[in-house]
CSV table of C-alpha atoms and ligand atoms in Angstrom, one decimal:
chain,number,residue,atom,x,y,z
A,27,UNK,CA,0.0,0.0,0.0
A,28,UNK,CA,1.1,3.6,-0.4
A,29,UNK,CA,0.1,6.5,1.5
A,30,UNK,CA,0.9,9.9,0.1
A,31,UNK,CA,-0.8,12.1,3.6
A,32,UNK,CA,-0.6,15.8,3.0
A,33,UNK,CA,1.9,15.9,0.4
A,34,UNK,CA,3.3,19.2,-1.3
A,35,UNK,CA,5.9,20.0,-3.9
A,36,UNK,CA,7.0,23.4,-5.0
A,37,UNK,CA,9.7,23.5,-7.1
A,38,UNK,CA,12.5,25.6,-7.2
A,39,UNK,CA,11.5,28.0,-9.4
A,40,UNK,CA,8.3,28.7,-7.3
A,41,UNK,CA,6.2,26.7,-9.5
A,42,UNK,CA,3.5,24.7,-6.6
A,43,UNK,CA,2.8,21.3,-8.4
A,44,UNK,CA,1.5,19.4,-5.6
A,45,UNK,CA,-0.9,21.5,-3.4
A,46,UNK,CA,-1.5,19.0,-0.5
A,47,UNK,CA,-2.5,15.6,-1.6
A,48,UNK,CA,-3.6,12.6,0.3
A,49,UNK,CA,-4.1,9.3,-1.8
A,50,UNK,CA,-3.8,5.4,-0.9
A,51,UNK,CA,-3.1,3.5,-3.2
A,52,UNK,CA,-4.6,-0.1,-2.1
A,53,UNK,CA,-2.2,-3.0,-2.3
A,54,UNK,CA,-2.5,-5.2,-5.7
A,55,UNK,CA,-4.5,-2.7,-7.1
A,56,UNK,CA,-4.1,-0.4,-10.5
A,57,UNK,CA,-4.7,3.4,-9.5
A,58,UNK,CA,-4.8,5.6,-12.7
A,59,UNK,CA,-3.5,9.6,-11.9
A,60,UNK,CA,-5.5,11.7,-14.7
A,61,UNK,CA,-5.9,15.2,-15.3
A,62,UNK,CA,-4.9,18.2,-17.9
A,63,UNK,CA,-1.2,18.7,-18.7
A,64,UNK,CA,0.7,20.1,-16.0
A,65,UNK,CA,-1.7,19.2,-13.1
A,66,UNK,CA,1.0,17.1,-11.6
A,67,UNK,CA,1.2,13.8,-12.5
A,68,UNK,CA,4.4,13.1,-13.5
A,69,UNK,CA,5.7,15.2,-9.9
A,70,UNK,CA,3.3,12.7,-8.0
A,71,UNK,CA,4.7,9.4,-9.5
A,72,UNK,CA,8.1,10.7,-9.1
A,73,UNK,CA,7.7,10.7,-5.7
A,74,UNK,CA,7.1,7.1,-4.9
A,75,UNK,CA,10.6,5.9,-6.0
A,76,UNK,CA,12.4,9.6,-5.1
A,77,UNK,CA,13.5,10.5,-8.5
A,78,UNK,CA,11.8,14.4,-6.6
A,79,UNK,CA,11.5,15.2,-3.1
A,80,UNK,CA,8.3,16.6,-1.6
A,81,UNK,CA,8.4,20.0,-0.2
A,82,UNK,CA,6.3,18.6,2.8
A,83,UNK,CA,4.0,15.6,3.9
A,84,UNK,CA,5.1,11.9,3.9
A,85,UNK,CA,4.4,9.0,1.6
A,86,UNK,CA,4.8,5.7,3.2
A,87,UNK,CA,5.2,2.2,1.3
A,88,UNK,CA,3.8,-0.3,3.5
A,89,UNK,CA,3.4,1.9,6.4
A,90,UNK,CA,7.3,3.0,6.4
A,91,UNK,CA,7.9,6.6,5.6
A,92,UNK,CA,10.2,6.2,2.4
A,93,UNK,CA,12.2,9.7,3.4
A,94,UNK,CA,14.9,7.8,4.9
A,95,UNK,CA,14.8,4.6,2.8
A,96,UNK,CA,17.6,4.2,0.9
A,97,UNK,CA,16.8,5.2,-2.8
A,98,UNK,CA,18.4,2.6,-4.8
A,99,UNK,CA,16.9,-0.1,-3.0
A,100,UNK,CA,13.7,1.7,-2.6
A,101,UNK,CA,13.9,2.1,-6.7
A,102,UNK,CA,15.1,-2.0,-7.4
A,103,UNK,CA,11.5,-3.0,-6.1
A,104,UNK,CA,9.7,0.0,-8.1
A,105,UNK,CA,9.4,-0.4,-11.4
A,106,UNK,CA,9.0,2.5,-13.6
A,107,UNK,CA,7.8,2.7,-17.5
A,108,UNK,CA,8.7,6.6,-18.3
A,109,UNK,CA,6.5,8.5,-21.6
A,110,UNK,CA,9.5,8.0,-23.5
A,111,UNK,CA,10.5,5.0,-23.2
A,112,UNK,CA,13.5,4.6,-21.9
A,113,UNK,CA,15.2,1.6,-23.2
A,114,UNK,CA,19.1,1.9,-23.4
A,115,UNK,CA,20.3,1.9,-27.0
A,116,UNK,CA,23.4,0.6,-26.9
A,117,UNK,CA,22.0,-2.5,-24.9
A,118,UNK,CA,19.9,-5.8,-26.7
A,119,UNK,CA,16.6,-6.1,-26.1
A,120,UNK,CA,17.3,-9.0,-23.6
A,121,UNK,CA,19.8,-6.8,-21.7
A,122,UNK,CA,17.6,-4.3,-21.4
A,123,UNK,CA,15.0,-6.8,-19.9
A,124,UNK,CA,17.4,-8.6,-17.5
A,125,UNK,CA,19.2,-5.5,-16.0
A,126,UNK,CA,17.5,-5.2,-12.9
A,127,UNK,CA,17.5,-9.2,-12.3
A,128,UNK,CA,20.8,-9.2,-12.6
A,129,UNK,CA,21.7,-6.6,-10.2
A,130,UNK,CA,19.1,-8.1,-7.7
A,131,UNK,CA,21.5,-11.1,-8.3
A,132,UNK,CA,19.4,-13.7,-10.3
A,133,UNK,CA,21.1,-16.3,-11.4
A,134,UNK,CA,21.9,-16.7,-15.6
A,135,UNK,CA,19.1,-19.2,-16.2
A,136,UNK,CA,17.0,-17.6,-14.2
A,137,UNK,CA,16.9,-14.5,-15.8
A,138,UNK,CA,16.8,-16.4,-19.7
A,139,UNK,CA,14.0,-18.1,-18.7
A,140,UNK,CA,12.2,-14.7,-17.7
A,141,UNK,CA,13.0,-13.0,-20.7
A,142,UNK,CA,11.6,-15.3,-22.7
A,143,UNK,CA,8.5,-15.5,-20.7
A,144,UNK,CA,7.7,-11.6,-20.9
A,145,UNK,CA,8.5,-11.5,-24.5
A,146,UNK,CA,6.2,-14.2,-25.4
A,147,UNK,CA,3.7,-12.3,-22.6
A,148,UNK,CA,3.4,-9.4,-25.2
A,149,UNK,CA,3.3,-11.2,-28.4
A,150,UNK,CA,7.3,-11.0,-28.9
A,151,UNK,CA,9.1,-13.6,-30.0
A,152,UNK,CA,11.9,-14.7,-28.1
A,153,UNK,CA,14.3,-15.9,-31.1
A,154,UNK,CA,13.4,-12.6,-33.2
A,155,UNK,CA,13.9,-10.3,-30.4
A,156,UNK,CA,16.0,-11.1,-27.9
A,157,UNK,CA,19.1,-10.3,-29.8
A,158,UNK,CA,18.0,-6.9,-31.2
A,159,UNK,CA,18.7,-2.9,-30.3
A,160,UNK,CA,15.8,-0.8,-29.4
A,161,UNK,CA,16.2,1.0,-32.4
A,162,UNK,CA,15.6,-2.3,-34.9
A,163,UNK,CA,11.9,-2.2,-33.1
A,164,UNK,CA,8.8,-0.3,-34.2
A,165,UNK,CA,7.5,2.4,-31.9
A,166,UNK,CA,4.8,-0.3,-30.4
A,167,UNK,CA,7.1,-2.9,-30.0
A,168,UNK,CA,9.4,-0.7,-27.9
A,169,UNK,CA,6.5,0.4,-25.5
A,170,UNK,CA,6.1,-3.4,-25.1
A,171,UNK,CA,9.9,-4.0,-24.1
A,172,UNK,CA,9.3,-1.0,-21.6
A,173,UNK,CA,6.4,-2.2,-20.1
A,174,UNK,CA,7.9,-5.6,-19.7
A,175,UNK,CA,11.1,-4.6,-18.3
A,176,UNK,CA,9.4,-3.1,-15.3
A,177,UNK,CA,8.4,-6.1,-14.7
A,178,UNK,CA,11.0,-8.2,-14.9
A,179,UNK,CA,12.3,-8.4,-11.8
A,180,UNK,CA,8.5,-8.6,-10.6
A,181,UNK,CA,8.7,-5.8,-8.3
A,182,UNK,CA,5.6,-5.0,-6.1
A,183,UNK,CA,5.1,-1.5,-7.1
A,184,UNK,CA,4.6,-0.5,-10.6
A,185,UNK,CA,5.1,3.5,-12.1
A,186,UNK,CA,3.9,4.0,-15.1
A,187,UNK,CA,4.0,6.9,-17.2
A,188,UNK,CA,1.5,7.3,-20.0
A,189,UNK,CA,3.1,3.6,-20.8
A,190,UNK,CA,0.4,3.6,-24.3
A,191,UNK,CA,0.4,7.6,-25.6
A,192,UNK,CA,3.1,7.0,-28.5
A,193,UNK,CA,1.0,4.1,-29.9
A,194,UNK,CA,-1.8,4.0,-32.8
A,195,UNK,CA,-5.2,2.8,-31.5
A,196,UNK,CA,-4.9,-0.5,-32.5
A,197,UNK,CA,-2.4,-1.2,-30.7
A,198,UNK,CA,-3.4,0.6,-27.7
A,199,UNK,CA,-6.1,-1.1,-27.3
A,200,UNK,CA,-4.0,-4.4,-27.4
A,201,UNK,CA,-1.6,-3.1,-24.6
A,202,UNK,CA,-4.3,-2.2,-22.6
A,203,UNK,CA,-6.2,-5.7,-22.7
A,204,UNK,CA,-2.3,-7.5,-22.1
A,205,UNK,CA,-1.6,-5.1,-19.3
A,206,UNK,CA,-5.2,-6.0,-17.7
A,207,UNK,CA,-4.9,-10.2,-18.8
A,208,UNK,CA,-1.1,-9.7,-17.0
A,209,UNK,CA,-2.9,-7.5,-14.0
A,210,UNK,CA,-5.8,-10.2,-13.2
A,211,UNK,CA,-2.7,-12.7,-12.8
A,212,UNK,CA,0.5,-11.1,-10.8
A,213,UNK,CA,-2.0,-8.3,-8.9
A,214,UNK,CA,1.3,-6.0,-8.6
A,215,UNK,CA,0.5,-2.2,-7.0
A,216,UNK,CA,0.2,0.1,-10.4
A,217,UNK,CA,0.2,3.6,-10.6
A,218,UNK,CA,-0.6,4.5,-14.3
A,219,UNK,CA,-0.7,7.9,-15.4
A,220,UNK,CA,-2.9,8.6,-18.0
A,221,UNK,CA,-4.5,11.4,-20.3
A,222,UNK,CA,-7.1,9.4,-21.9
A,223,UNK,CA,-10.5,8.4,-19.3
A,224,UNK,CA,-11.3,5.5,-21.6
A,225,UNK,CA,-8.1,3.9,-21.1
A,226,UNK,CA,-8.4,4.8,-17.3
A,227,UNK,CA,-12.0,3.6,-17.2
A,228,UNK,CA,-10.9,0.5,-19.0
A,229,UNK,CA,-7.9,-0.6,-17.0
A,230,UNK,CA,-8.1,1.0,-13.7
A,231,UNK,CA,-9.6,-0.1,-10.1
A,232,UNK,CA,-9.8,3.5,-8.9
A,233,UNK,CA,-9.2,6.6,-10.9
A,234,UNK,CA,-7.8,9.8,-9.1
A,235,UNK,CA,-8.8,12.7,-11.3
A,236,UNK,CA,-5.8,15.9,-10.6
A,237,UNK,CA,-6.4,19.1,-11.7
A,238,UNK,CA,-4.2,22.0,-10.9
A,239,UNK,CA,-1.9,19.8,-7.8
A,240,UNK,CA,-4.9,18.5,-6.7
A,241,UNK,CA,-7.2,15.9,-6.4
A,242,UNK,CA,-10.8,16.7,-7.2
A,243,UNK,CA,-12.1,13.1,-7.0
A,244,UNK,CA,-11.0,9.6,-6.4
A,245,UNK,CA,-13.1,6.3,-7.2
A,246,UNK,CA,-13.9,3.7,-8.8
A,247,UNK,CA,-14.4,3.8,-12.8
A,248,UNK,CA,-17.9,3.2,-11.7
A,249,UNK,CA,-18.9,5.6,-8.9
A,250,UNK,CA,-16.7,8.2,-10.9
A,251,UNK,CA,-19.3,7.8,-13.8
A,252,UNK,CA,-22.3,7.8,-11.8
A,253,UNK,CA,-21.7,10.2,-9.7
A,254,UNK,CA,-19.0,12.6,-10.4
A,255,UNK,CA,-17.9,15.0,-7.5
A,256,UNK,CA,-17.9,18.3,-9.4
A,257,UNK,CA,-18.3,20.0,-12.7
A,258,UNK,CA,-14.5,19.8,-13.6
A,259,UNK,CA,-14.8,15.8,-12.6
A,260,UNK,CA,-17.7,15.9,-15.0
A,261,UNK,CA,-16.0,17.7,-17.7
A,262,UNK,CA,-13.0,15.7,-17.6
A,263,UNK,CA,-15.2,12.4,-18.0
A,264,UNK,CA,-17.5,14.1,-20.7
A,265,UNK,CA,-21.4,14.3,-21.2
A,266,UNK,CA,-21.4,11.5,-23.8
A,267,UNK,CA,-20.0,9.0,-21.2
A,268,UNK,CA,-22.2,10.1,-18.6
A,269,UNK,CA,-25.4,9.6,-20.9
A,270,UNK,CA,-24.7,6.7,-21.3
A,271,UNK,CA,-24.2,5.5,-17.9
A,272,UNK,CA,-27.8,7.0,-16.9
A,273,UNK,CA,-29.5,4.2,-17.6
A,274,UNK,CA,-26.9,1.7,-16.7
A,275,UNK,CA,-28.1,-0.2,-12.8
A,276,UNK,CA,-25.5,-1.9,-11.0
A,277,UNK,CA,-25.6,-4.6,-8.4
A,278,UNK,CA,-26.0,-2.8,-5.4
A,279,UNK,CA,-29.1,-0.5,-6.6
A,280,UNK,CA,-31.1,-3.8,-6.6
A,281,UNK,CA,-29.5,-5.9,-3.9
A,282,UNK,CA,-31.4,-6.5,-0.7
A,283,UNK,CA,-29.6,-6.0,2.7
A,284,UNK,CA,-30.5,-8.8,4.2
A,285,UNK,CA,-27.4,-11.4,3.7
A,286,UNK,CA,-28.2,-13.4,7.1
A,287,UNK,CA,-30.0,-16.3,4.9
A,288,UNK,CA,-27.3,-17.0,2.5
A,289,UNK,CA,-24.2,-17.2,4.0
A,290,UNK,CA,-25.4,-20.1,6.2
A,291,UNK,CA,-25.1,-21.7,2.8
A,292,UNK,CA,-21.7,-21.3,1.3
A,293,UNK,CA,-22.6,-23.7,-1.7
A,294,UNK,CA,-25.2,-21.5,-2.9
A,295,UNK,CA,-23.5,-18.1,-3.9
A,296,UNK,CA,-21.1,-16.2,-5.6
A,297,UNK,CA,-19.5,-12.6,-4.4
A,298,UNK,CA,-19.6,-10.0,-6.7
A,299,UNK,CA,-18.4,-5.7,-5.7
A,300,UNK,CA,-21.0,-4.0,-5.5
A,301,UNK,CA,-21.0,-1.8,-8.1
A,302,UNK,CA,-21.0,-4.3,-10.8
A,303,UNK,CA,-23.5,-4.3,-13.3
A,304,UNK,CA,-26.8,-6.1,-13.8
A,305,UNK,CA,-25.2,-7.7,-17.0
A,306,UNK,CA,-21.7,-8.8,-14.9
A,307,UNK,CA,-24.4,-9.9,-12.4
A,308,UNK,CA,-26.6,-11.9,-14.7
A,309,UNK,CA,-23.5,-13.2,-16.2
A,310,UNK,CA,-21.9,-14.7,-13.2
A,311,UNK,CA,-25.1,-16.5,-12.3
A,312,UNK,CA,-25.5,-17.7,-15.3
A,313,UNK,CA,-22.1,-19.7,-15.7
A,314,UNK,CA,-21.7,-20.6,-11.9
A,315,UNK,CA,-25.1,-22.1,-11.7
A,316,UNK,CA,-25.7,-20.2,-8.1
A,317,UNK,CA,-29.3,-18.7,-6.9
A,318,UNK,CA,-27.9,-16.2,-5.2
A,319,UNK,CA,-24.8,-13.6,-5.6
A,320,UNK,CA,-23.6,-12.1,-2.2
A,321,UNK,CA,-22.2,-8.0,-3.0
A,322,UNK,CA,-19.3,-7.2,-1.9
A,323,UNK,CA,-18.1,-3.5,-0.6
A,324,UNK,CA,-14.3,-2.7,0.8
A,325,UNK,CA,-14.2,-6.7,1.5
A,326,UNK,CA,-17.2,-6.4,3.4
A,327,UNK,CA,-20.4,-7.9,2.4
A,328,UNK,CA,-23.1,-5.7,2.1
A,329,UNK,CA,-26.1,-7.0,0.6
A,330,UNK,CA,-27.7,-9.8,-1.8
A,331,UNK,CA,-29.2,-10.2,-5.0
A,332,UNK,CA,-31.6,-12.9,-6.2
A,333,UNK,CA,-31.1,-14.8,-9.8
A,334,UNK,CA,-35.0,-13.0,-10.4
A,335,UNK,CA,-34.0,-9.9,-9.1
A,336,UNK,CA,-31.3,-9.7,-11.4
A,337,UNK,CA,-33.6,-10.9,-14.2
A,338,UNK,CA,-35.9,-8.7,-13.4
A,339,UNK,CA,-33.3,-5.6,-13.5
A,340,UNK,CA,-32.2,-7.1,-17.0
A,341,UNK,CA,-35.5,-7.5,-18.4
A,342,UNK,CA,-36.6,-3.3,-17.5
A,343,UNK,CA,-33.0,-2.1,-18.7
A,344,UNK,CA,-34.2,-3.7,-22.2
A,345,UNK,CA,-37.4,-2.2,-22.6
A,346,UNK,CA,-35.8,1.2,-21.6
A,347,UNK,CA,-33.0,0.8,-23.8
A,348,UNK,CA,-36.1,-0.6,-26.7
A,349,UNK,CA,-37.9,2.5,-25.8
A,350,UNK,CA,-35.1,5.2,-26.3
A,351,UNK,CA,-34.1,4.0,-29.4
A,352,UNK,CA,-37.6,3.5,-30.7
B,407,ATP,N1,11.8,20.8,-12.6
B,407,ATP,C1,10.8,21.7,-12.6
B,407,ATP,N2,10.9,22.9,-12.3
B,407,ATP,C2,9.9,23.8,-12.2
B,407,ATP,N3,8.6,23.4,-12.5
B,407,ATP,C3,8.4,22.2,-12.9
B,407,ATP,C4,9.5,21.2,-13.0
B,407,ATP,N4,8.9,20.0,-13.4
B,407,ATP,C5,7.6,20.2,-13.5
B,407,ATP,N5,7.3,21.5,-13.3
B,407,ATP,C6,5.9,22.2,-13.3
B,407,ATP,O1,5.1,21.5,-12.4
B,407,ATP,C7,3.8,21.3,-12.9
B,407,ATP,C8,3.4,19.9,-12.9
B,407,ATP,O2,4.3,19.2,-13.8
B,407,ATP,P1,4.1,17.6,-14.1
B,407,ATP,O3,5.2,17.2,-15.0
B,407,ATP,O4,3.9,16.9,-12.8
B,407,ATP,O5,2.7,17.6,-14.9
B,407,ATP,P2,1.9,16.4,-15.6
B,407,ATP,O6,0.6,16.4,-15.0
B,407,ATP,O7,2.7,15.2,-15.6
B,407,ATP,O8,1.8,17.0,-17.1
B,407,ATP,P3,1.8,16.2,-18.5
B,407,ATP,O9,0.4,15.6,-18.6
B,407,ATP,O10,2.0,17.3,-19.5
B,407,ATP,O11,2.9,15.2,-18.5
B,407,ATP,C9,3.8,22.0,-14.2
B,407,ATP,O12,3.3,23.3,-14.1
B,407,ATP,C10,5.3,22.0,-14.6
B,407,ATP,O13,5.6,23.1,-15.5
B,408,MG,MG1,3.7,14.1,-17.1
């Protein structure tokens, strides 16, 4: 977990980029920082692994104030994918991979092995690539070896700058679905910096929105969309988006409180968060074969929701949708 409380930074020049934040960023989860250029970003994520030093306020890793951690260690189990990059040019794409694996002291086949693995995770092949300079890969195929290398030494915490802006949609798209495929499997801590709100909405658990060195909102991609804290929050996210969400009901608008009868029975539900959609909900049911879904808030179980309930829910979102577009 990391704990940015009352965090400032004004830079030399006078410039305040940070105007007091305080974020946690839940362990294993991905946290996307977006907001307008220049809102502080960048200054934030820099801050986790010490490349800048706050002007005040603490950020803790874990509960340990990282002030007086040593940096290099503190950076060997952060990785960091920068906008630009970053590979080393004069190194092979597998050297590039393996640096910080070998200077954690991993031993030869150890780190073969992982290189391999991580190109074959993003569609590189091993045989074609491993050999290579950055600059004998495409744009796209560079991002990839970035992304990759930060994880190569499979370090808890994960920076990432705007890891996807150089790439064409298509393959945007593609990182995003790897990065979320690799997510659901190694649950690593991500920070992901962002300008675009589908690709936050897409990939993120929680999205803090930052304008001007602060944070006007932070939530899920869910709650942010139904119910977004101001007019800059709503702005940022855009009218379209929120149209469409309108008519969108999740879990916990038609779950019952009541969870007293179910959870004697642990063969007979599924968990699902609570701000899941009817669709997600309906879904689930469907391929466990349960009668009942328990919801699930902050790891706490809040409610229940009934395999008719749900159909019921589906069944009026379709004559609404029937009825707009008629
Ligand atoms: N070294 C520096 N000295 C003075 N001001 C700086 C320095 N680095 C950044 N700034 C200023 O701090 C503010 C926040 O910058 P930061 O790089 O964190 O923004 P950002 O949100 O990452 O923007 P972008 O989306 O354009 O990357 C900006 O006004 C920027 O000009
Ligand atoms: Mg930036």
């Amino acid at each position: 977990m990391i704990e940015f409380k009352n965090v400032t930074k004004v830079y030399e020049d006078g410039t305040e980029a940070i105007k007091g934040i305080d974020l946690t960023i839940p362990e294993g989860k991905l946290v996307a920082l977006i907001g307008p250029s220049g809102c502080g970003k960048t200054t934030t994520m820099k801050m986790i692994n010490k490349l800048i030093t706050p002007s005040s306020g603490s950020i803790f890793i874990n509960g340990k104030d990282i002030s007086n951690q040593d940096e290099v260690e503190l950076r060997r189990n952060i990785g960091y994918v920068i906008q630009r990059i970053g590979l080393l040019p004069h190194m092979t794409i597998e050297d590039n991979i393996s640096l910080i694996p070998k200077l954690k002291g991993w031993k030869k086949d150890q780190y073969e092995n992982r290189v391999d693995e991580l190109l074959n995770l993003v569609g590189l092949e091993p045989h074609i690539f491993r050999k290579r300079y950055p600059l004998e890969l495409s744009g796209g195929q560079q991002q990839r070896v970035g992304v990759i290398r930060a994880l190569a030494a499979e370090p808890p915490i994960i920076l990432m700058d705007e890891p996807f802006s150089a790439l064409d949609p298509i393959s945007r798209e593609q990182l995003q679905d790897e990065l979320k495929g690799i997510q659901n499997t190694i649950h690593k801590t991500i920070i992901f910096v962002t300008h675009d709100i589908d690709e936050a909405l897409k990939i993120a658990d929680e999205i803090a929105v930052m304008k001007d060195g602060k944070i006007e909102q932070i939530a899920t991609p869910n709650e942010l969309l139904s119910a977004p804290a101001n007019d800059f929050v709503r702005s940022f996210i855009g009218e379209e988006r929120l149209k469409g969400q309108k008519s969108r009901i999740c879990v916990s608008d038609i779950m019952e409180n009541n969870t007293n009868y179910i959870l004697y029975n642990e063969t007979e539900y599924e968990i699902i968060p609570y701000d899941a959609s009817i669709s997600d909900a309906a879904h689930l049911l469907v391929t466990s074969d349960k009668p009942y879904l328990l919801v699930i808030r902050n790891e706490k179980s809040i409610g229940s929701v009934t395999r008719t309930g749900v159909l019921r829910a589906v069944a009026s979102e379709g004559r609404k949708e029937a009825q707009s577009t008629s």
